[in-house]
Each structure stands twice: as structure tokens, then as C-alpha cells.
Coordinates of C-alpha atoms and ligand atoms in Angstrom, one line a residue:
X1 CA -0.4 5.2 -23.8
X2 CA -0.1 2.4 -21.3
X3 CA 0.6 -1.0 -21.8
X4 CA -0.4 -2.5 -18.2
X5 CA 0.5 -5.4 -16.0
X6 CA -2.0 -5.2 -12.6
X7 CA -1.0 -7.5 -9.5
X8 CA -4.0 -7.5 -7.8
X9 CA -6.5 -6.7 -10.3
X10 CA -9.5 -8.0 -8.2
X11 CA -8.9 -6.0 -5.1
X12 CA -9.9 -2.3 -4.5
X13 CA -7.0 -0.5 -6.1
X14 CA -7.3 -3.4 -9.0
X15 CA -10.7 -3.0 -9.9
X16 CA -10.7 1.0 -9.6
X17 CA -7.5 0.6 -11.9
X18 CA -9.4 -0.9 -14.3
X19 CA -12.4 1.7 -14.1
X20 CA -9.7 3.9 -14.9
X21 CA -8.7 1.9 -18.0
X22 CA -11.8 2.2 -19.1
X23 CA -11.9 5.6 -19.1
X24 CA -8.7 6.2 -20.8
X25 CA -8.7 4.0 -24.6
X26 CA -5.3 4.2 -25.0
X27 CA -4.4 1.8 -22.3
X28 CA -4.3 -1.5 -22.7
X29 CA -4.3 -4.5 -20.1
X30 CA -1.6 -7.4 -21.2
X31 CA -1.9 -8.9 -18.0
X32 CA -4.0 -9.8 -14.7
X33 CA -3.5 -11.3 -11.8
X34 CA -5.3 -12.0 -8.4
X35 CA -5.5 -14.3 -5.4
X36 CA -8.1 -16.4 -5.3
X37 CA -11.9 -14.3 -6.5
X38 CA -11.3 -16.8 -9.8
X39 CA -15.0 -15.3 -10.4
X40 CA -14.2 -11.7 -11.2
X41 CA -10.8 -12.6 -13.1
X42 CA -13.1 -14.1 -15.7
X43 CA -15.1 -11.4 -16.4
X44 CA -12.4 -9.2 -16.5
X45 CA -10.3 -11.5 -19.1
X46 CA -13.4 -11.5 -20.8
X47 CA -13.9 -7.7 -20.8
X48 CA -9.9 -6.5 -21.2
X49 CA -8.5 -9.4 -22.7
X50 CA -5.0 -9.8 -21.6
X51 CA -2.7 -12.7 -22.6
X52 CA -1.3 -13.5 -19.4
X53 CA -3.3 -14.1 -15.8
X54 CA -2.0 -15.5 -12.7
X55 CA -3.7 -16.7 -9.7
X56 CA -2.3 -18.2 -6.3
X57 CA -3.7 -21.9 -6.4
X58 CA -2.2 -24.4 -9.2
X59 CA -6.1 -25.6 -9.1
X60 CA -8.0 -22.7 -9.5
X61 CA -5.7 -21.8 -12.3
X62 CA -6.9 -25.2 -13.8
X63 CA -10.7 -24.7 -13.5
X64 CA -9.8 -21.0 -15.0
X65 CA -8.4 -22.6 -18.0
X66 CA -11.8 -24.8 -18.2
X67 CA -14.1 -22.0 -17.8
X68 CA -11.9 -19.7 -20.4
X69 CA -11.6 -22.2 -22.7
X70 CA -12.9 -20.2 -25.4
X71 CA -10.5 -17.7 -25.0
X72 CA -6.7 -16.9 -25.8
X73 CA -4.8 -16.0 -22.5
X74 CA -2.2 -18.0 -21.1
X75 CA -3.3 -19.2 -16.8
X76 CA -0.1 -19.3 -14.8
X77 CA -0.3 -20.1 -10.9
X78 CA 2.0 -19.9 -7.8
X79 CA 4.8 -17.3 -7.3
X80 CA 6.4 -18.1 -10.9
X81 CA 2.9 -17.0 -12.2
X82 CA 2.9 -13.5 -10.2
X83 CA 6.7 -13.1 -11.4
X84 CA 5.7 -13.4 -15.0
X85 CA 2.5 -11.4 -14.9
X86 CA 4.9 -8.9 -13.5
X87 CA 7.5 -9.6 -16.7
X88 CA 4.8 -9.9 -18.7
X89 CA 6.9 -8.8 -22.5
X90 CA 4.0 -6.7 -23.7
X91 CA 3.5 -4.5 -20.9
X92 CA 5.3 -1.7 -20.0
X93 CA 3.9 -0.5 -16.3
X94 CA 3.4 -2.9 -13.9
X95 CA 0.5 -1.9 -11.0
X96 CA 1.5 -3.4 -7.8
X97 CA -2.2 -3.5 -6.6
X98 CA -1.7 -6.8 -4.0
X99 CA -1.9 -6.7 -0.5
X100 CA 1.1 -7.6 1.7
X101 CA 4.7 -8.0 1.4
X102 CA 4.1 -11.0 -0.9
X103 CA 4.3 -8.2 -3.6
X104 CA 8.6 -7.6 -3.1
X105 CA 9.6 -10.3 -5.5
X106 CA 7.3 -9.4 -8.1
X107 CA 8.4 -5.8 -8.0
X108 CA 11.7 -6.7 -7.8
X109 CA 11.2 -8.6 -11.3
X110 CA 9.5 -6.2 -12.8
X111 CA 12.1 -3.6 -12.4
X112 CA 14.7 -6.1 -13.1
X113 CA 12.4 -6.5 -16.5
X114 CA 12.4 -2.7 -17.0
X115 CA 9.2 -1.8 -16.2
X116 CA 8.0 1.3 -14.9
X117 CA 5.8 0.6 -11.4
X118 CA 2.4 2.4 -10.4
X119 CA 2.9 1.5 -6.8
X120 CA 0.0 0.8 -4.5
X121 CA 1.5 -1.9 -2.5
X122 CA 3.3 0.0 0.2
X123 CA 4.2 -3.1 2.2
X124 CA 6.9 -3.4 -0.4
X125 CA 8.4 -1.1 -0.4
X126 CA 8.3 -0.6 3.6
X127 CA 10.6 -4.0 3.6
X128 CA 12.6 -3.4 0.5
X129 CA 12.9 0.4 0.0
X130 CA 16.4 0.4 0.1
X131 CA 16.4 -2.1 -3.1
X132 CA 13.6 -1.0 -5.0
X133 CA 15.2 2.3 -5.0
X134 CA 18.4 1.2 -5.5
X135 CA 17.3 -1.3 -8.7
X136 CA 14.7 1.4 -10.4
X137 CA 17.5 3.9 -10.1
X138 CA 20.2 2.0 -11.9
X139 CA 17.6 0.5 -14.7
X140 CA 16.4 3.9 -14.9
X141 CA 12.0 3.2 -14.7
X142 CA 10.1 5.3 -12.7
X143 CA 7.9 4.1 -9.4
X144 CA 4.9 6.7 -9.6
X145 CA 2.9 6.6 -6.2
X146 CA -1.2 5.2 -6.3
X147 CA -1.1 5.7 -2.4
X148 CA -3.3 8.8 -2.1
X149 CA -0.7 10.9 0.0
X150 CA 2.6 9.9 -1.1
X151 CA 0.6 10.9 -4.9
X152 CA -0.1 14.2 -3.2
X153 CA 3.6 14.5 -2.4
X154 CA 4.3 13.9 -5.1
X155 CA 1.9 16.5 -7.0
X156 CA 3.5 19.2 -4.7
X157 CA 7.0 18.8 -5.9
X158 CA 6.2 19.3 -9.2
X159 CA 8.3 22.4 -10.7
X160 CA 10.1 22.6 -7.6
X161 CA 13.1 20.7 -9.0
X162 CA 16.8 21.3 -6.6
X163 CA 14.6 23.1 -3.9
X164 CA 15.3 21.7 -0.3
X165 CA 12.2 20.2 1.6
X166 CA 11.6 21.4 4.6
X167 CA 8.9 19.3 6.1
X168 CA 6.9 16.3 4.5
X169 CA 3.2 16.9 5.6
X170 CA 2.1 13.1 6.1
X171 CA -1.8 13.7 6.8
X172 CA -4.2 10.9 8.5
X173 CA -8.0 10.4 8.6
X174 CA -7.0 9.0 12.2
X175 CA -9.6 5.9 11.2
X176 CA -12.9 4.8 12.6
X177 CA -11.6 5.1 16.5
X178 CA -9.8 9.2 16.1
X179 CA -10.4 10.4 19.5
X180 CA -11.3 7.5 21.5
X181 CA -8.9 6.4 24.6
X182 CA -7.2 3.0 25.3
X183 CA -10.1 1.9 27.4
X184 CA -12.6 2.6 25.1
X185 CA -10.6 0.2 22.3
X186 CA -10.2 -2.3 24.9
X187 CA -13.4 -4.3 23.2
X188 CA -14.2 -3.0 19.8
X189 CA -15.4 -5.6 17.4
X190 CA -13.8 -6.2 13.6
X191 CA -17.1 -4.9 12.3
X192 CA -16.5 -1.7 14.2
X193 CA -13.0 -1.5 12.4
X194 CA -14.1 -2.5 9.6
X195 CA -15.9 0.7 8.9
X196 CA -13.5 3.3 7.9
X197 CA -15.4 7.3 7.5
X198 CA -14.1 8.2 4.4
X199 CA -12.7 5.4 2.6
X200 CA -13.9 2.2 1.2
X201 CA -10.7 0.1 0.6
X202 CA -9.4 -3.5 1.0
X203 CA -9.7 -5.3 4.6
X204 CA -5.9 -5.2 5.9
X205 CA -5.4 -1.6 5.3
X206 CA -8.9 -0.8 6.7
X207 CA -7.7 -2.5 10.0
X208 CA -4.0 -0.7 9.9
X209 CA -6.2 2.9 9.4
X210 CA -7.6 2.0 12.3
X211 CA -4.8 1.3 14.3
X212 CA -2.4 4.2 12.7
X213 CA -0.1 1.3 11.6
X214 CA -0.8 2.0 7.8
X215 CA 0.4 5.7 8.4
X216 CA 3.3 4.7 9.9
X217 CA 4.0 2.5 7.0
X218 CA 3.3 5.7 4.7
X219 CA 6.3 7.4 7.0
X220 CA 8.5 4.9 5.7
X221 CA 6.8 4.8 2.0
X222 CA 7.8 8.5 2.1
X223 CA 10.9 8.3 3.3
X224 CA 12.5 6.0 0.5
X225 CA 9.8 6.7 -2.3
X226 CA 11.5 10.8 -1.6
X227 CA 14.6 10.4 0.0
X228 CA 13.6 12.4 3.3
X229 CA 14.6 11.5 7.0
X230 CA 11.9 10.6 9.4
X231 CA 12.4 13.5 11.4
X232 CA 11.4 15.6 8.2
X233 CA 7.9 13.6 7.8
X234 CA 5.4 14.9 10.4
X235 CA 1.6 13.4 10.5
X236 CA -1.3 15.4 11.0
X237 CA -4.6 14.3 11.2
X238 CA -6.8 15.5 9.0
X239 CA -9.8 13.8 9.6
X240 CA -12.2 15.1 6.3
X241 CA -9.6 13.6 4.0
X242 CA -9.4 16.6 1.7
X243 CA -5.9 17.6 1.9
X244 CA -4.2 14.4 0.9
X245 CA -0.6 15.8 2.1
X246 CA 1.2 18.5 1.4
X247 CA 5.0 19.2 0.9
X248 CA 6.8 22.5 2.7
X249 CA 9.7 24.2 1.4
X250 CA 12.6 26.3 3.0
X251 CA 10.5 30.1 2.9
X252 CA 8.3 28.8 4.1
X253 CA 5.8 27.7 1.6
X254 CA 3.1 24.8 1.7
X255 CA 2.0 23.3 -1.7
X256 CA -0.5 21.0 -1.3
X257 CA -2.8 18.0 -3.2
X258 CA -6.5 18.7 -2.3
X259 CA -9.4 16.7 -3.5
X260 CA -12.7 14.2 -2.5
X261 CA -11.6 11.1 -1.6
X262 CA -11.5 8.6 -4.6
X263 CA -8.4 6.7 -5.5
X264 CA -9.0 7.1 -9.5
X265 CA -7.7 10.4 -8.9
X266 CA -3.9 8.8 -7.7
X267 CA -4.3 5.9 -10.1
X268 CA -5.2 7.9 -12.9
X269 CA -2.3 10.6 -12.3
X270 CA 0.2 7.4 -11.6
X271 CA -0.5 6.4 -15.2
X272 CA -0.8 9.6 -17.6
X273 CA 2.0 11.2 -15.7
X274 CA 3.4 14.0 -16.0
X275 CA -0.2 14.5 -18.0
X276 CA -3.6 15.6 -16.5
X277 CA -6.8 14.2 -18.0
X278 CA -10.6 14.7 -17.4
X279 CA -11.9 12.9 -14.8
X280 CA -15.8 11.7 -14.7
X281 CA -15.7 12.1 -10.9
X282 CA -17.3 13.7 -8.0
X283 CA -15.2 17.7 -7.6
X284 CA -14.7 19.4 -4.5
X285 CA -17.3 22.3 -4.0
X286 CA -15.9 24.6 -1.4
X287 CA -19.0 26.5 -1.2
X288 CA -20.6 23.5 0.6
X289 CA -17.8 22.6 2.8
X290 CA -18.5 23.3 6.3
X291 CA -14.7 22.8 7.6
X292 CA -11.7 21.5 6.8
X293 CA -9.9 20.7 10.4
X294 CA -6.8 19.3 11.5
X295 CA -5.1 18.0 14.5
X296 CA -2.2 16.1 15.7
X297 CA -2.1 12.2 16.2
X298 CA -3.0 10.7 19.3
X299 CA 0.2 8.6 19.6
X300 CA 0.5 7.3 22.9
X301 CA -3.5 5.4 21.8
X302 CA -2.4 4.4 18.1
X303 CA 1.3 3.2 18.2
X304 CA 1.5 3.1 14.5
X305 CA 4.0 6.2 14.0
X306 CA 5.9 5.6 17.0
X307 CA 6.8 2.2 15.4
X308 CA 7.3 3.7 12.2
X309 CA 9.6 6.0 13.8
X310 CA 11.4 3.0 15.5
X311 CA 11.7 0.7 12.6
X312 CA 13.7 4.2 10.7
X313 CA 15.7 4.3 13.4
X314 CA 17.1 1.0 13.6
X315 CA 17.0 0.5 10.2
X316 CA 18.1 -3.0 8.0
X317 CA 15.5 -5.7 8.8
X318 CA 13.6 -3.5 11.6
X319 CA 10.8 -2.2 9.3
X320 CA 10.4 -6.1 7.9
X321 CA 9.5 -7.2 11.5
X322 CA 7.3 -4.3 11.8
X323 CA 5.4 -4.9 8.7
X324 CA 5.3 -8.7 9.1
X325 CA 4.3 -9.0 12.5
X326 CA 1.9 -6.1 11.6
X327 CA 0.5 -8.7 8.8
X328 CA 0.3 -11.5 11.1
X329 CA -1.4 -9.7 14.2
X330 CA -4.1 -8.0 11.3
X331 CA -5.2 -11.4 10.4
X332 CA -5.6 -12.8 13.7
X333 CA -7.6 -10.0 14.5
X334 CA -9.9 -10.3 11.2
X335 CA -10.4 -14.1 12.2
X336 CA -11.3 -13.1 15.7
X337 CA -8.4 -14.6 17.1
X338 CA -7.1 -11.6 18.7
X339 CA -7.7 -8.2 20.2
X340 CA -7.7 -4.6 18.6
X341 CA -5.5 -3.6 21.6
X342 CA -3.4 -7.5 21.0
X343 CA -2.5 -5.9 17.3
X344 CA 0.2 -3.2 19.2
X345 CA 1.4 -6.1 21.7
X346 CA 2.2 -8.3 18.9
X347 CA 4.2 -6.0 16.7
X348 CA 5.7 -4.7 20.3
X349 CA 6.4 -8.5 21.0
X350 CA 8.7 -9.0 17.5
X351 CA 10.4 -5.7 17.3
X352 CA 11.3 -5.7 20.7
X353 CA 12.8 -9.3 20.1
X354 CA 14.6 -8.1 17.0
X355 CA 16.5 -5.6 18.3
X356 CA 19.8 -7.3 18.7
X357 CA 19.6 -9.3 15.9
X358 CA 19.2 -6.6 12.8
X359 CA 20.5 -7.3 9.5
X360 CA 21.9 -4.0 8.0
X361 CA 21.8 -3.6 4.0
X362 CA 19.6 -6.6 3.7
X363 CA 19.1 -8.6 0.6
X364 CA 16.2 -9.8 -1.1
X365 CA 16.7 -13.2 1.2
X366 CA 17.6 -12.0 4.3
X367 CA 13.9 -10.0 3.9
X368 CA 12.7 -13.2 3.6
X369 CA 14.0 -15.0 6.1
X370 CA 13.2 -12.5 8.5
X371 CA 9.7 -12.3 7.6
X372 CA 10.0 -16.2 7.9
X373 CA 11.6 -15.9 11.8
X374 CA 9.0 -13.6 12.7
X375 CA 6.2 -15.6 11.5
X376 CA 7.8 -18.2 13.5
X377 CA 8.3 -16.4 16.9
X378 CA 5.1 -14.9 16.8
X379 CA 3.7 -18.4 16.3
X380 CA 5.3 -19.7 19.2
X381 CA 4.8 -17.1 21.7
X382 CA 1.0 -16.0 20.4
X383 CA -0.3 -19.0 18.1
X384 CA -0.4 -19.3 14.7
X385 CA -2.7 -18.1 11.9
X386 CA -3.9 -21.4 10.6
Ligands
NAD1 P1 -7.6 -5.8 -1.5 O1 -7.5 -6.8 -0.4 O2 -8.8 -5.1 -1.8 O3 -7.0 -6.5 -2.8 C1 -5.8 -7.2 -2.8 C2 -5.6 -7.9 -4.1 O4 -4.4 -8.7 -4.0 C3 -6.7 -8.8 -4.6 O5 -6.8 -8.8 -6.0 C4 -6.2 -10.2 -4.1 O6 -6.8 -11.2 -4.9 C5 -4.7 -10.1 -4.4 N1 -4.0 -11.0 -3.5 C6 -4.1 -11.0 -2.1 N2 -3.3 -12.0 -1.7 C7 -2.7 -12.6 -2.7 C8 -1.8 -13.6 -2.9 N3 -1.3 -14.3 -1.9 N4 -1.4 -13.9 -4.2 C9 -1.8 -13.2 -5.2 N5 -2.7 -12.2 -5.1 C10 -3.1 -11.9 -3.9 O7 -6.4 -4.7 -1.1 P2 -6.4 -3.2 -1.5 O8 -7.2 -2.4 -0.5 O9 -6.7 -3.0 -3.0 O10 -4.9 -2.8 -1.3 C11 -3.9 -3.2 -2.2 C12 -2.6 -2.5 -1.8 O11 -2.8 -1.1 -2.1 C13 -2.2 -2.6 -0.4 O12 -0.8 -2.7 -0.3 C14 -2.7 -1.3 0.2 O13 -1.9 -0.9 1.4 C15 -2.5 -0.3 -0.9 N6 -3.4 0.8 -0.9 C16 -4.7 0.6 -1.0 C17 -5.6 1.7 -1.0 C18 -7.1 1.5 -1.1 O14 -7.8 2.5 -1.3 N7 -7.6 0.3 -1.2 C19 -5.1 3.0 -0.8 C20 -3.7 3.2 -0.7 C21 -2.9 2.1 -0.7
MG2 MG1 -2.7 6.2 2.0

């Protein structure tokens, strides 16, 4: 049984969470929240009736209340309304199902709150590992991975409690551009990036497949959600998306997750952990499977590992200006402001400027603040996002 809080519910982890909900009758919903699609948030207050929902905008929260005001559930707005949809008393899981490093303070209080997190929202913990870790430790909840490979990792080190892991096998679709040069990226359209081969997901991590950022965020998701040095996670592109990742121990051995591609899978095992239930979905059929092929990442085209690797390496508030600088050149490019190629100069731009200036063992402000000064210098040297 499940008592949830979702952060994001109107989103493509949020509304597959809830397909899984539906699927599973012991779980209950206490508490939604979303960003502005007040549309969908009302049907699904109507259909899961939770007592709590939060939205970004104080006004759309108002003409919520209007349109619900038939119904018992509490509308909340702003940051405060995200922080208590994440304390939310009656739930006890909190699905981090937003996009974007808005989601650290929200996890933050949900751990603080005791909660146990079904984490989707990677950018999170790429900023805040080192505290999320650190807090879910010490109040003892669990953070069970939604991501589809770090929930394959996590699959493979089941029963293999005290044994030493030897490699972390981080595999990669490689996106809607795998094999193409620089040149040929030069002028590819958002439509073109848009259209990812095997997954249908929200637009920002659509764009960062496409670019290899997103796996390079997964190096660092791995690294704290596992507690393994980058040098121990290696990517391999797998461009059928069948083996979801795979974990290999000291003889030798490599246990992996295979399965279609469909995120109820992760979400589903997130929640009824350590249990495995039925599953109304599409199964693999290796009788009808012409190959299953792999290769390694083109990284010299798709910078996303190497500044993975780079943010690791220098640690403290490097993988903040990685992430937000990734955030702000992925909306540029969405709003046709920039480049596909522009997306690696930007994040180039603000990690190279950071170097001297990292913050080791950074708190919960000092995230913020450098998310804020990057924001800023990217601004002034590229234009802002408004
Ligand atoms: P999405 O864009 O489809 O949905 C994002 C959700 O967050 C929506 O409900 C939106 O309303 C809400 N939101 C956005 N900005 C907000 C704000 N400022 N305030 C409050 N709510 C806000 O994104 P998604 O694809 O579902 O991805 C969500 C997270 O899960 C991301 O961190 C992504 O990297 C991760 N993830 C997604 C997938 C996938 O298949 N979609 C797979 C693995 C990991
Ligand atoms: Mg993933």
C-alpha cells in the first residue's frame, strides 16, 4: 500500500504514475501537483481525489478553486504550495515527477518530512546529491529510482548485498541524431529533436537525449543514487532500448534489467518495491527480435558525458552549473532562440567560467545562488530566456 504525493502529476512520468495507480487499488493519491495544464489537474482531482493540489500561479490556483468548487481539496500555489504537496501529512511516498532543478527544495522537505521518494526528477539530485543522500540516510526513507536505468541498476543489485561493483553499465539510446557528425547537427530543427526513436517523454529531456546531456546527468544520478566513482560508470549505447543497464560484479558477472520500453515498468517497481506485480503491458518476445546491438558513445559529437565527467571531477557547485546552464540553453533552443550545436557552447561557456569559483560541500543556498549566477552570466553573455 501506497499513500502518494506526485510533483508533477500532469507531465509524462505524472500521468503514467497515475495509469499505474490505477492499476494497483491499494494506492491512494493524497496529493497533486503541476505547473500550469490547470485543465488536466481537474480531471484528475476529480478522478483520484486528493486533499491537497498545488499549482505554480497564485491565479490559476484561484480559477481552480472556482472550477472545483464542488469538491473537497485544499488549492495551494507558489513554492509554499509544492513544499506542502511534498509534506503533504497523509502521504507516505512523495513522486518527484517535475522537470528541472526546481524540484530540490521540495525533495528536500519531503525527506525532512519522512517520506520515502520515487525519484524521477534527476535534475535534483544531479545538484543536490550530496544532500539528498546525506538527509534520506540520517531520517532513514528510501529514494527508489523511476529513471529507467538507474531502476535497472538497481534491479541488478538485488541479492547481491556486500559484493563489490565492478563496472556500472550506464546504456544510451544515443537519441534521434546517433551517428550523425557535427556538421550534419549544424542545422537541425527542434521538430527534428523533438522526435526521440523509442521514447515518448516530456520536452526537456527529449532535447538532452538528443544531445547526450541527460546521460551524462544519469552518470551523476548513478554515482550518488549508488555510491560509485565516475570512473566505475561507463555508457554504452544501446540504441534498441531493451537492456535498460546493467550492473558488473568482480568475476566477472553482468546482471542485467531487460524489457520494452515503457516507464510503468520503473514506476510500478519504484512503488511496490521490493514486490513484483502483474503488469497489463506490452512483453518482450525474443522470438521476433531481429538484434539487440550496442556500441560506444560518440563523445567528441555529443558532449553530454564528457561534461558529466567534468562536473564529477570538480565537484561542489560544478554539476549545478552544468545542470542549470544545461536548463537554460534547452529552453532557448525550444523557443528557437538558439542552436542545437549553441546548447554545448553554452554549458561550455558557464562551466568553464566556474572553474575557479567552486563551492565545495554546498548547501541548500549556495545551490541556489549558483543556479541564480549562472542564470545571470549566461544572460549577459548570451541573452536571456524571457
Ligand atoms: P514533463 O515536462 O512531461 O512534465 C513535467 C511536470 O512538471 C508537469 O506536470 C509540469 O506541470 C510540472 N512542472 C514543470 N514546471 C513546473 C513548475 N515550475 N512548477 C510546478 N510544476 C512544474 O516532464 P517529464 O518527461 O515527465 O519528466 C519529469 C522528470 O522525470 C524529469 O526530471 C525527467 O528528467 C525525468 N524522467 C522522465 C522520463 C520520461 O520518460 N518522461 C524518464 C526518466 C526520467
Ligand atoms: Mg533515463
Amino acid at each position: 500500500m501506497r499513500r502518494l504525493s506526485i510533483i508533477g502529476s500532469t507531465g509524462s512520468i505524472g500521468t503514467q504514475t497515475l495509469e499505474v495507480v490505477r492499476e494497483n487499488p491499494d494506492f491512494t493519491v493524497e496529493a497533486l501537483s503541476c505547473g500550469s495544464n490547470i485543465e488536466l489537474l481537474e480531471e484528475q482531482i476529480r478522478e483520484f481525489k486528493p486533499s491537497l493540489a498545488a499549482v505554480s500561479r497564485e491565479e490559476d490556483a484561484e480559477k481552480l478553486r472556482e472550477r472545483l468548487a464542488d469538491v473537497n481539496v485544499n488549492i495551494v500555489s507558489g513554492m509554499d504550495g509544492l513544499v506542502a504537496v511534498a509534506r503533504c501529512e497523509k502521504s507516505d511516498t512523495v513522486v518527484t515527477a517535475i522537470v528541472g532543478m526546481i524540484g530540490v527544495r521540495p525533495t528536500l522537505a519531503a525527506i525532512e518530512a519522512g517520506k520515502d521518494i520515487a525519484l524521477a526528477n534527476k535534475e535534483t539530485l544531479v545538484t543536490a546529491g550530496h544532500l539528498v543522500m546525506k538527509r534520506a540516510a540520517e531520517k532513514g526513507v528510501s529514494i527508489l529510482p523511476v529513471d529507467s536505468e538507474h531502476s535497472a541498476i538497481f534491479q541488478s543489485l538485488q541479492g547481491n548485498d556486500g559484493n563489490a561493483i565492478r563496472r556500472i553499465l550506464l546504456t544510451a539510446s544515443g537519441g534521434p541524431f546517433r551517428g550523425r557528425s557535427r556538421e550534419e547537427l549544424e542545422n537541425v530543427t527542434v521538430e527534428q529533436a523533438l522526435k526521440h526513436p523509442n521514447w515518448s517523454m516530456g520536452p526537456k529531456i527529449t532535447i538532452d537525449s538528443a544531445t547526450m546531456v541527460n546521460k551524462g546527468l544519469e552518470i551523476i544520478e548513478a554515482h550518488w543514487l549508488f555510491d560509485v566513482p565516475a570512473e566505475k560508470i561507463e555508457v554504452l549505447v544501446q540504441p534498441e532500448s531493451i537492456i535498460h543497464s546493467a550492473v558488473e560484479y568482480e568475476d566477472g558477472a553482468v546482471m542485467a534489467q531487460l524489457g520494452v520500453p515503457d516507464m510503468k515498468l520503473p514506476i510500478q517497481y519504484a512503488l511496490t518495491y521490493p514486490e513484483r506485480r502483474p503488469m497489463p503491458s506490452e512483453k518482450l518476445d525474443f522470438t521476433k527480435m531481429s538484434q539487440i546491438s550496442l556500441d560506444i558513445p560518440d563523445r567528441d559529437t555529443f558532449k553530454g558525458l564528457d561534461f558529466a565527467y567534468k562536473a564529477i571531477k570538480f565537484g561542489g557547485t560544478m554539476p549545478t552549473v552544468l545542470n542549470a546552464a544545461n536548463e537554460f540553453a534547452v529552453a532557448k533552443f525550444l523557443h528557437g532562440k538558439c542552436r542545437f550545436l549553441e546548447i554545448y557552447d553554452i554549458i561550455d561557456y558557464a562551466m568553464t567560467l566556474h572553474e575557479d569559483k567552486v563551492i565545495e560541500e554546498p548547501s541548500l543556498e549556495d545551490i541556489l545562488e549558483t543556479e541564480k549566477w549562472t542564470d545571470e552570466v549566461l544572460a549577459q553573455k548570451f541573452g536571456g530566456n524571457e
